[in-house]
XYZ file of C-alpha atoms in Angstrom:
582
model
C 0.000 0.000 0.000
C 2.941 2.451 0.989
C 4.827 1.816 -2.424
C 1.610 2.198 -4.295
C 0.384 5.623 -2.682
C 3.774 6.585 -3.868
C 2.814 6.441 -7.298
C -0.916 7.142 -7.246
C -1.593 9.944 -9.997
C -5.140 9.657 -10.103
C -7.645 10.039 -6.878
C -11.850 9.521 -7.624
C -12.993 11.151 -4.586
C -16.797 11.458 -2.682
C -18.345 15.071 -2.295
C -20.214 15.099 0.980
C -17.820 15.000 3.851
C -14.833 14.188 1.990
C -14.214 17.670 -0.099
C -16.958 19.487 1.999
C -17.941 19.566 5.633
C -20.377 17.282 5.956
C -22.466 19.929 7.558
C -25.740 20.200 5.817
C -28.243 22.923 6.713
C -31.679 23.570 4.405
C -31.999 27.120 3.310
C -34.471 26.935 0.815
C -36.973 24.713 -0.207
C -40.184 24.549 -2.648
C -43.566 23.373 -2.392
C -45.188 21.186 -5.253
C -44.618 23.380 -8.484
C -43.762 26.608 -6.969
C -40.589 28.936 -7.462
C -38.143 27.847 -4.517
C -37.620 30.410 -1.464
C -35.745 30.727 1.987
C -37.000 27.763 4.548
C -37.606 30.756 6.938
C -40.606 31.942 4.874
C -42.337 28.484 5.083
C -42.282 29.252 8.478
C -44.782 32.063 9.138
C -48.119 33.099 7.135
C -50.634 30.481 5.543
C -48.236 28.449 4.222
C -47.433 26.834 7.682
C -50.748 25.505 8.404
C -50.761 24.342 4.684
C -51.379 20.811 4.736
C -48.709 20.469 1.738
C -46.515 21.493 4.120
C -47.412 19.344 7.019
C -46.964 16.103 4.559
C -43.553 17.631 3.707
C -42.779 17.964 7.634
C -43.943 14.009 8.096
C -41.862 12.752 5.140
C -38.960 14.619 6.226
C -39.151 13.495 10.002
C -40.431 9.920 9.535
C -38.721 8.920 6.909
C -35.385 9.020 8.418
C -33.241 7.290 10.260
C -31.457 10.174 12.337
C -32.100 11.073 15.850
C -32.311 13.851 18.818
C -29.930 13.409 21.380
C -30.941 15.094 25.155
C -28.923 17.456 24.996
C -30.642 18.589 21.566
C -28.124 17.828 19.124
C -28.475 15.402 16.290
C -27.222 11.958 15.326
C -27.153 10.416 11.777
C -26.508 10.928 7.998
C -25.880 14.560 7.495
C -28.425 14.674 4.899
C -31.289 13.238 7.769
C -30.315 15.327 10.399
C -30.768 18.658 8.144
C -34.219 17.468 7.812
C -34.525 16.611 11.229
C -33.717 19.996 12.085
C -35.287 21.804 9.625
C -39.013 20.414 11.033
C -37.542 21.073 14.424
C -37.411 24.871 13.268
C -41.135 24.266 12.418
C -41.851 23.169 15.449
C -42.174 19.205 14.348
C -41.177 16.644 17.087
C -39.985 13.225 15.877
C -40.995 11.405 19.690
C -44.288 12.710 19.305
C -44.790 11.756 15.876
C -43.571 8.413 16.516
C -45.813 7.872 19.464
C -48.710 8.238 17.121
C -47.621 7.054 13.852
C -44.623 4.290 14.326
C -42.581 3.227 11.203
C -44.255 -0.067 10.298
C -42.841 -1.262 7.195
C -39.272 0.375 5.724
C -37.845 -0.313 2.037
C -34.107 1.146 2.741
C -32.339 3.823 0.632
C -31.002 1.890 -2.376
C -28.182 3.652 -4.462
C -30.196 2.423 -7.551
C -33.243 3.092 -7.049
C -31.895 6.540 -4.752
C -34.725 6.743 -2.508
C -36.177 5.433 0.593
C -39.679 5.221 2.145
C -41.197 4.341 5.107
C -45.011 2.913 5.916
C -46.767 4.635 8.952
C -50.762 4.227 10.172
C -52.730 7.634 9.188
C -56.213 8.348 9.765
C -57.960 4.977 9.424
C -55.366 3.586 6.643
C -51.906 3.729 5.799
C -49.158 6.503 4.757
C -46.327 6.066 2.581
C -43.838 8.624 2.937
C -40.385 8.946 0.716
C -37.598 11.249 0.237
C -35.170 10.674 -2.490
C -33.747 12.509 -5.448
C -36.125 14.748 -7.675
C -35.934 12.618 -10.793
C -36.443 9.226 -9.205
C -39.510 10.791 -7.355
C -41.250 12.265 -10.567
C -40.545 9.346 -12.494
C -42.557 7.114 -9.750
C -45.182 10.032 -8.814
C -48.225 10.753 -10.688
C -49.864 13.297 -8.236
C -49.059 16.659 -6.879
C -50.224 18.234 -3.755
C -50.938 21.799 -4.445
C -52.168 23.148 -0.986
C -54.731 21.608 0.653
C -55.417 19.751 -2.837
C -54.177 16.671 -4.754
C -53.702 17.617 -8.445
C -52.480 15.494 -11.624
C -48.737 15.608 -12.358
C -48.435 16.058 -15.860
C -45.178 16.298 -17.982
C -44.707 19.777 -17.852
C -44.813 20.455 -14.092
C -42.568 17.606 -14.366
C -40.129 19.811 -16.817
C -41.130 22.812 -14.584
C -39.612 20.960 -10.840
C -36.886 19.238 -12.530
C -36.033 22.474 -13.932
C -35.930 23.844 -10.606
C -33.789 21.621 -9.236
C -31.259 22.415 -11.629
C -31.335 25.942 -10.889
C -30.858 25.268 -6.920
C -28.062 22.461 -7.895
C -26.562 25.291 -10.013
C -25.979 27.041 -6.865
C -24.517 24.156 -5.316
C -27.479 23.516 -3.196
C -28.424 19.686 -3.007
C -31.924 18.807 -3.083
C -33.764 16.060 -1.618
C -37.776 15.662 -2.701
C -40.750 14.415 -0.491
C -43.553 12.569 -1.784
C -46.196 10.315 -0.446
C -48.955 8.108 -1.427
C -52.162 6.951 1.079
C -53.052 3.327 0.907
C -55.980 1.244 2.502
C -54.117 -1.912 3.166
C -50.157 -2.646 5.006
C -48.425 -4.208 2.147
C -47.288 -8.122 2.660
C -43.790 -7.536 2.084
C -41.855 -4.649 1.559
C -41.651 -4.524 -2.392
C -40.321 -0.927 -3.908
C -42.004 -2.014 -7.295
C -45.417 -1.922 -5.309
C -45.375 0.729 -2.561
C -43.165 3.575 -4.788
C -45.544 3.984 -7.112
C -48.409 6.920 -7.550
C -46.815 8.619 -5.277
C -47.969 12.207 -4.477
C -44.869 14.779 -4.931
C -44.664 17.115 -2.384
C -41.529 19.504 -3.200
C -37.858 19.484 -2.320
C -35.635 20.837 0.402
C -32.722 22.538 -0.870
C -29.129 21.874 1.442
C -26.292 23.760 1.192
C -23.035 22.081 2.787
C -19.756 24.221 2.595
C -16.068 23.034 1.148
C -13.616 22.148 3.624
C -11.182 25.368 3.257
C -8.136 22.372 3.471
C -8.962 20.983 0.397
C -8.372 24.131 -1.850
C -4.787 23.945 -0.535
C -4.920 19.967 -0.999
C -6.222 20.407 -4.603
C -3.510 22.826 -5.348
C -1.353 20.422 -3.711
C -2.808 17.343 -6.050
C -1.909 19.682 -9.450
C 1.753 20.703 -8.442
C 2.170 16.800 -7.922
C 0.491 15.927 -11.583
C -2.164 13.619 -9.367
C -5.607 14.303 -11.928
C -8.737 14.521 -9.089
C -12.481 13.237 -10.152
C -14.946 14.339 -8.179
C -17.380 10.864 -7.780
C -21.126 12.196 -6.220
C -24.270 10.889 -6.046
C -25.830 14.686 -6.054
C -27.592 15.899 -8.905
C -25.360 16.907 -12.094
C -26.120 20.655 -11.613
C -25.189 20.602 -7.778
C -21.748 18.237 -8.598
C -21.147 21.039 -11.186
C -21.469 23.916 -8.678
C -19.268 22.496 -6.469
C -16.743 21.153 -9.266
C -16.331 24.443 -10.298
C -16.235 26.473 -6.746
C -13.346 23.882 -5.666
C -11.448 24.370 -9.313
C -11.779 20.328 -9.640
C -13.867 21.177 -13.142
C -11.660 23.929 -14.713
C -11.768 24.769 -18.477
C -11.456 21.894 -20.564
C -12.540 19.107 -18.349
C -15.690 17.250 -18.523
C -18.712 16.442 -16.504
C -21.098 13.563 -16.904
C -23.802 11.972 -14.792
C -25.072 8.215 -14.475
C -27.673 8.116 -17.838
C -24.911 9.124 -19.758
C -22.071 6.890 -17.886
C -24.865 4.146 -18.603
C -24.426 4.555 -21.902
C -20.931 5.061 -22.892
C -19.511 1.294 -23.235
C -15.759 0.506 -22.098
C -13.651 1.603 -24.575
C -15.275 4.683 -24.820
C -15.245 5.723 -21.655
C -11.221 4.485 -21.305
C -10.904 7.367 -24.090
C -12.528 9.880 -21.941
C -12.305 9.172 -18.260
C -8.749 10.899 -18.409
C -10.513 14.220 -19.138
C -13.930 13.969 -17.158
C -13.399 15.705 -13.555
C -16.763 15.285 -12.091
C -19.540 12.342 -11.761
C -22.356 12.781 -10.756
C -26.051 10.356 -9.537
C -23.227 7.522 -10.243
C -23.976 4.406 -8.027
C -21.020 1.600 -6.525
C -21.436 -0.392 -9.453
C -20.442 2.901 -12.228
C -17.578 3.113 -9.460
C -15.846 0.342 -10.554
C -16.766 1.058 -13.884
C -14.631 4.024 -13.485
C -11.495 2.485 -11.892
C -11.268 0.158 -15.012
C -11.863 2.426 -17.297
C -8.701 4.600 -15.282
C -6.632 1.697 -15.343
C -6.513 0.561 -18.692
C -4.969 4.048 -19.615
C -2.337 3.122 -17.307
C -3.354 5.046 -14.104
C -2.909 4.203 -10.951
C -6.065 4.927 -8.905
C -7.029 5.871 -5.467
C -11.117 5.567 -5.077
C -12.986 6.714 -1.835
C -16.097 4.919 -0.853
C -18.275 4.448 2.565
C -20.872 2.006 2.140
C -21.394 -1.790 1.426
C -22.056 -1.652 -2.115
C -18.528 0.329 -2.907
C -16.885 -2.995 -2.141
C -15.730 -3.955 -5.339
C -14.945 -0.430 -6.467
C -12.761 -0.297 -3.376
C -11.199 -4.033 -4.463
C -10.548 -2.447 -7.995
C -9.053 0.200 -7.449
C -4.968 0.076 -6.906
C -5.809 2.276 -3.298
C -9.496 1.337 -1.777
C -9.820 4.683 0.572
C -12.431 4.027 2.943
C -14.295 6.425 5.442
C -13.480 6.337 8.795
C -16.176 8.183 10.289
C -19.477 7.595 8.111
C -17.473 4.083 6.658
C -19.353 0.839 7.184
C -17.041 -2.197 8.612
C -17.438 -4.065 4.751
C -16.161 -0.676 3.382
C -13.370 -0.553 5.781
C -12.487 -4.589 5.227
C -12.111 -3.730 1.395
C -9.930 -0.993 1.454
C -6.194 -0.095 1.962
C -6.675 2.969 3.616
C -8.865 4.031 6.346
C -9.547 8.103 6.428
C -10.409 8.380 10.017
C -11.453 11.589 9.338
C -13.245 11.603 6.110
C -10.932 14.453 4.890
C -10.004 14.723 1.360
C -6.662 16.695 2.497
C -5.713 13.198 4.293
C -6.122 11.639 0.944
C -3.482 14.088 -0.248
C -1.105 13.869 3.485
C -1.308 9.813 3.013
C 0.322 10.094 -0.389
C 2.924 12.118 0.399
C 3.756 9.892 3.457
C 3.510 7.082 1.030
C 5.954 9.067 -0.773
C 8.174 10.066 1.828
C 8.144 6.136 2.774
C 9.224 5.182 -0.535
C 11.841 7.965 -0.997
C 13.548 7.223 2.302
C 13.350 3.139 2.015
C 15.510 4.785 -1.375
C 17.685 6.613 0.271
C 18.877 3.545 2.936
C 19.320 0.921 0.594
C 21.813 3.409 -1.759
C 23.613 4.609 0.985
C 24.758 1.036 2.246
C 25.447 -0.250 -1.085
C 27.313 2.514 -2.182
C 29.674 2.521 0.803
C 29.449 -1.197 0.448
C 30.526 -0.775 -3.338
C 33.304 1.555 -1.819
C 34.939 -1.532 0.700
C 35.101 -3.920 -1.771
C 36.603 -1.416 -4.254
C 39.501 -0.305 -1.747
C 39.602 -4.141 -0.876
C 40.271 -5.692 -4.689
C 42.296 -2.608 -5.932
C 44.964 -2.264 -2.910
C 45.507 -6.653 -3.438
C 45.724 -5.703 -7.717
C 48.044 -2.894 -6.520
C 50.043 -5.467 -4.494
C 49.576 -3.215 -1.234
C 49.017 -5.157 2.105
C 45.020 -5.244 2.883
C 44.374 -1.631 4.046
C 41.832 -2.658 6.215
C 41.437 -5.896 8.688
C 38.138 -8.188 8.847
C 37.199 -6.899 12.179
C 37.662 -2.980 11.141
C 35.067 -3.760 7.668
C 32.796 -5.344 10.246
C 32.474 -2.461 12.750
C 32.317 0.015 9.447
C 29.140 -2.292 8.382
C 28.079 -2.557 11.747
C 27.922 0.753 13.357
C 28.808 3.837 11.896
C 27.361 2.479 8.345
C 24.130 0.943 10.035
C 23.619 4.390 12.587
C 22.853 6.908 9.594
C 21.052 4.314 7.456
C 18.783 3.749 9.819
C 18.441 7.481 10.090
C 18.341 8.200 6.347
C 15.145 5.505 6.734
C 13.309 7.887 9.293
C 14.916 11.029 7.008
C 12.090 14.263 6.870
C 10.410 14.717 3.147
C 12.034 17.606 0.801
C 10.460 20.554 0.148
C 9.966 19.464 -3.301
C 8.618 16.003 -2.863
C 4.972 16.968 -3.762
C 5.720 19.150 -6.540
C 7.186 16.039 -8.586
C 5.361 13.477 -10.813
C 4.004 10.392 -9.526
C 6.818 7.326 -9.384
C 6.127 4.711 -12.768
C 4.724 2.132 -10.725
C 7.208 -0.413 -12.803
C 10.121 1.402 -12.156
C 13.064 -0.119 -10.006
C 14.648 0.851 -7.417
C 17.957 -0.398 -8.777
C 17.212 0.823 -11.816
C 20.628 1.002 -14.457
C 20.611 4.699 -14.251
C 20.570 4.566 -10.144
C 23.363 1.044 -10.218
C 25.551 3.501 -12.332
C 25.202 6.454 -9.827
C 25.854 4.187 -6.887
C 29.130 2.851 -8.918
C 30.347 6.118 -8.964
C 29.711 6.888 -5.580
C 31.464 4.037 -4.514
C 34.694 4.902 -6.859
C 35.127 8.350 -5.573
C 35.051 7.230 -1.855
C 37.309 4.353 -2.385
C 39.631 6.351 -4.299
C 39.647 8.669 -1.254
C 40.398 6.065 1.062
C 42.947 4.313 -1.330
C 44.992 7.762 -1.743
C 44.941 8.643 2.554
C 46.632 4.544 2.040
C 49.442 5.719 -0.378
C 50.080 9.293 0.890
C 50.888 7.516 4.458
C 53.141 5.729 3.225
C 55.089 6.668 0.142
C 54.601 10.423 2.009
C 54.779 10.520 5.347
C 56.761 7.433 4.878
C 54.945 4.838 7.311
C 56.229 1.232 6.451
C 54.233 -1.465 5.527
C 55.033 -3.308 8.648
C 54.797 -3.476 12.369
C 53.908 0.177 13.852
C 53.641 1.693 10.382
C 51.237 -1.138 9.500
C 49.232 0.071 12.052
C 49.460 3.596 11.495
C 48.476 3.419 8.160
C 45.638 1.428 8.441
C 43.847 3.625 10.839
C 44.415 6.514 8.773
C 42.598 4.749 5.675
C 39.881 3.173 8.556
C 39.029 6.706 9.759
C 38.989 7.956 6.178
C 36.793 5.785 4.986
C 34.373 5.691 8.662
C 34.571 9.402 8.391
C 33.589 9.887 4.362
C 30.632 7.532 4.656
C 29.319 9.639 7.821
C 29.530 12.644 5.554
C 28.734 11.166 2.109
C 25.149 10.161 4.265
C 24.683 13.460 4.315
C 24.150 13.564 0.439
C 21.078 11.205 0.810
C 18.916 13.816 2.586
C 17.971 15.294 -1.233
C 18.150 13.550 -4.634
C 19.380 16.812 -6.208
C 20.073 19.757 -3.904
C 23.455 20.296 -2.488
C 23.758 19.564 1.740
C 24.905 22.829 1.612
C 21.621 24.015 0.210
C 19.327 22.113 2.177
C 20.747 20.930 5.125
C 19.600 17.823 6.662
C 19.346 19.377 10.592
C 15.612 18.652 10.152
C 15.916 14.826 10.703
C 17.185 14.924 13.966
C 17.757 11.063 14.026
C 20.347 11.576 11.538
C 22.247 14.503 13.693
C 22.239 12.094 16.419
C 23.246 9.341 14.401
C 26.912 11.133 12.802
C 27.552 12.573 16.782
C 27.252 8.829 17.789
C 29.161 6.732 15.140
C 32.108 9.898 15.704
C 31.820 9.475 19.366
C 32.411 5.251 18.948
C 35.514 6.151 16.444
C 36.949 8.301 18.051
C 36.441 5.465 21.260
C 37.949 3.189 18.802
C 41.530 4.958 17.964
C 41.956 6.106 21.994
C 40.729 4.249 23.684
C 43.216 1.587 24.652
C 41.592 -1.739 24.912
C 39.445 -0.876 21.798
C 43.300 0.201 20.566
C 43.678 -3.434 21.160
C 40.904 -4.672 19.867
C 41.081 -3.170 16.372
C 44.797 -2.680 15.845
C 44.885 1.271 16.042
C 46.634 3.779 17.104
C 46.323 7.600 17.759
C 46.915 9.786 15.004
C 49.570 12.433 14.538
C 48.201 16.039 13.341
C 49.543 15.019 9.837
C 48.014 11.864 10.100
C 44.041 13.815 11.304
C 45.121 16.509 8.004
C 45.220 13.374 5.707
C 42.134 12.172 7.304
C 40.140 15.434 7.129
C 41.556 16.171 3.191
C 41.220 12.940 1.524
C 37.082 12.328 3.684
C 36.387 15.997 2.783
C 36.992 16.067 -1.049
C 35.412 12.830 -2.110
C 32.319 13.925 -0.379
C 32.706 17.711 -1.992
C 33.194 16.076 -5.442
C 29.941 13.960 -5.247
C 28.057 17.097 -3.975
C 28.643 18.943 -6.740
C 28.372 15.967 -9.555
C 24.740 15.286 -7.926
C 23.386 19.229 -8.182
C 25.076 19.766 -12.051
C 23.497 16.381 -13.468
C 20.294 17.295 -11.651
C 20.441 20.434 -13.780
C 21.663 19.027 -16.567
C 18.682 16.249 -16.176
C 15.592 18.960 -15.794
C 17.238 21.035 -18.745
C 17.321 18.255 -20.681
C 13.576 17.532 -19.469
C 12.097 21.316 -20.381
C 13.627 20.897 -23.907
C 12.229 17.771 -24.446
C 8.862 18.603 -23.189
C 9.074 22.247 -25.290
C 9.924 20.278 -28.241
């Protein structure tokens, strides 16, 4: 999952509580046919006492699953617990209405069919009450309540409502309609082909539900770092548009399609066009998956959100299943790789640069061993081709390896993210780590610090003229020991970025790795004074000559890689812009 998120470059992403707040409220609403206008003025006047209006207030309070705490907040689905307080405003009590008319029968909300009603006793019969979107409502109604009257729904009122719908979803307010139907009998089973039909429509209460203000800077975030972001709703196409458009997810040139057309568009078509479309909307779980195929046969690697049972499979599909934390069922959560336990959007965009940072440092710890590994065996094999004694002894490689190798590694593995991390591509999920480009690189790293280490070998002896044997022996092989301990420390410090200079951006900020070099210097240093580890390792104090060589030949190696690094990064993003302008 870690090495994936690295690489993600394309995120499908819910509306409601993942890019906004999760915080509906009703502002406006309309009754039967009528122009829509603020919920306050359905408060007051003749309206009120309307009994279109006291239908709505039913459907919206019995028909829903969310509930009134003591303390007078709510608990449920967002969407509910607008309604819930929205009839609270009107003075509507869900106890009391429960008392009198308890939920008998219930056919569940239903992605498909994207509605949900309830059966409740009323007058000396039955109610069924149901709250869904517009369209599914109109195409099931046949009635419409027009005050205190019952009137024929015919096409055009039809056009006339579903034309106001548009208009509120154009201001990216989401609208949920009310309709009913009075029957003599209770039903035998709960069957939506029987009970959700002639219904009566009522009208619609409008929601408005704000963007999280971290998701503009996560968005922005999401472009610098070339990751393409679909916005995947079940709101009406005019509502997924508003919001599309206020978050800068649908800029100029993108597309926006809704579930009749997705319907129709087959696979390949689709694949063709599903790089360019930036907002879904009335899709259900199964056009979910539909989408992450579609994604992935273009090559994409795809991170898809999802809270409920039925986004299962899209969550299995896609190469990062992001489930909800908060409003996630446990199937949802089973499914995925990645729990948001926050429902957050911007923690969609934090998790892949962690991912990233993961990746980058598990990068920077396996080059740093083998190219000071490369570097031992180099100064090894040359100095027995050169016919020089071996410049280092099997227990001196051993604590190099061991200790003041292993120390920064480690580090370099816990190493902070560089500034620039999230303003690169996305990794080629089939690229290598030991790539040939990256072997060469670590080849040369290894040359220039074993070259180092072989020259402080030569210079103490053919210089400052200690002998091969005996004393000199000794001598000299603690000179090329703390070289090449010393270089490594410092060529660690080249690990921290890719393709700025240490000198640039200094690595202070991982404070494992400060603690790291003061530690492996501290057991050196332990090593060539301390007398029993003298002993142990066949060393010996070095003269101020012998700490000059030292400091000269585990400065310059490091200096020369430094600069190499930052020139063919240049040379590298040079060669990039002309290739791109081209």
């Amino acid at each position: 999952a870690v090495e994936t998120l690295g690489c993600a470059d394309f995120i499908c992403s819910d509306k409601t509580g993942t890019l906004t707040l999760n915080q509906m409220t009703v502002v406006e609403a309309f009754l039967a046919d009528e122009s829509p206008k603020p919920f306050e003025d359905f408060l007051t006047g003749e309206v009120r006492n309307s009994e279109a209006f006291h239908l709505s207030n039913l459907a919206a309070v019995l028909c829903n699953d969310s509930r009134e705490t003591p303390d007078g907040s709510f608990v449920g689905d967002s969407t509910e617990v607008a309604l819930l307080a929205a009839a609270k405003k009107a003075e509507v009590k869900k106890d009391e209405l429960e008392e009198r008319m308890p939920r008998l029968m219930e056919i569940p909300f239903d992605s498909d069919r994207k509605m949900m009603s309830t059966v409740h006793p009323y007058d000396n019969g039955y109610i069924v009450l149901t709250k869904g979107a517009t369209e599914a409502l109109l195409a099931r109604s046949s009635g419409l309540q027009k005050g205190d009257k019952v009137e024929p729904l015919t096409n055009e009122k039809k056009t006339k409502i579903l034309k106001t719908t548009e208009e509120l979803g154009g201001r990216a307010l989401r609208t949920i309609a009310l309709a009913y139907r009075i029957i003599d009998a209770l039903p035998a089973e709960a069957d939506p082909s029987e009970i959700e039909r002639g219904l009566v429509f009522l009208g619609a209460y409008a929601m408005k539900d704000p963007p999280r203000q971290e998701v503009f800077d996560a968005l922005a975030t999401c472009k610098r770092a070339k990751i393409s972001v679909a916005m995947v709703t079940g709101d009406h196409l005019a509502t997924a548009q508003a919001i599309g458009k206020e978050l800068g997810i649908l800029s100029e040139g993108k597309e926006f399609v809704d579930a009749i057309e997705l319907e129709k568009m087959s696979d390949e078509e689709l694949g063709e066009r599903a790089e360019n479309i930036s907002v879904y909307a009335r899709v259900s779980p199964r056009h979910k998956v539909k989408i992450v195929d579609a994604l992935k046969s273009k090559g994409h690697v795809v991170a898809m959100t999802g809270d409920g049972v039925n986004d299962a499979p899209a969550l299995k599909r896609a190469d990062i299943g992001v489930a909800m934390g908060i409003t996630g069922t446990d199937v949802s959560k089973e499914a995925s790789d990645m729990v948001l336990m926050d429902d957050n959007f911007a923690t969609i965009v934090t998790a892949v640069r962690e991912g990233r940072t993961i990746f980058s440092n598990i990068k920077k710890f396996i080059y740093f061993l083998l190219s000071c590994n490369i570097s031992e065996v180099l100064v090894m094999f040359i100095a027995m081709l050169a016919g020089f004694p071996l410049p280092l002894l099997p227990v001196q490689i051993l604590w190099v390896n061991l200790v003041t190798d292993g120390l920064p590694a480690l580090a370099l593995g816990m190493d902070t993210p560089e500034a620039d991390l999230m303003d690169r591509p996305p990794r080629k999920p089939g690229e290598s780590i030991l790539a040939y480009s990256r072997l060469r690189k670590l080849l040369w790293y290894g040359v220039t610090i074993a070259a180092g280490a072989l020259l402080s070998f030569v210079l103490a002896h053919f210089v400052f003229n200690y002998p091969w044997e005996n004393k000199g022996a000794e001598m000299a092989r603690t000179i090329v020991f703390s070289t090449m301990v010393f270089t490594q420390l410092l060529h660690s410090l080249n690990f921290h970025s890719e393709e700025r200079s240490f000198f640039t951006e200094p690595p202070w900020g991982n404070r494992y790795l400060v603690g790291a070099l003061f530690a492996s210097l501290l057991l050196q240093l332990a090593v060539i004074y301390v007398p029993f580890m003298q002993k142990a390792f066949h060393t010996c104090a070095p003269s101020l000559e012998g700490w000059l060589l030292i400091a000269l030949c585990s400065l310059v190696p490091v200096l020369i890689i430094d600069r190499i690094k930052v020139i063919s990064a240049k040379l590298a993003r040079k060669k990039e812009g002309n290739r791109k302008t081209f």
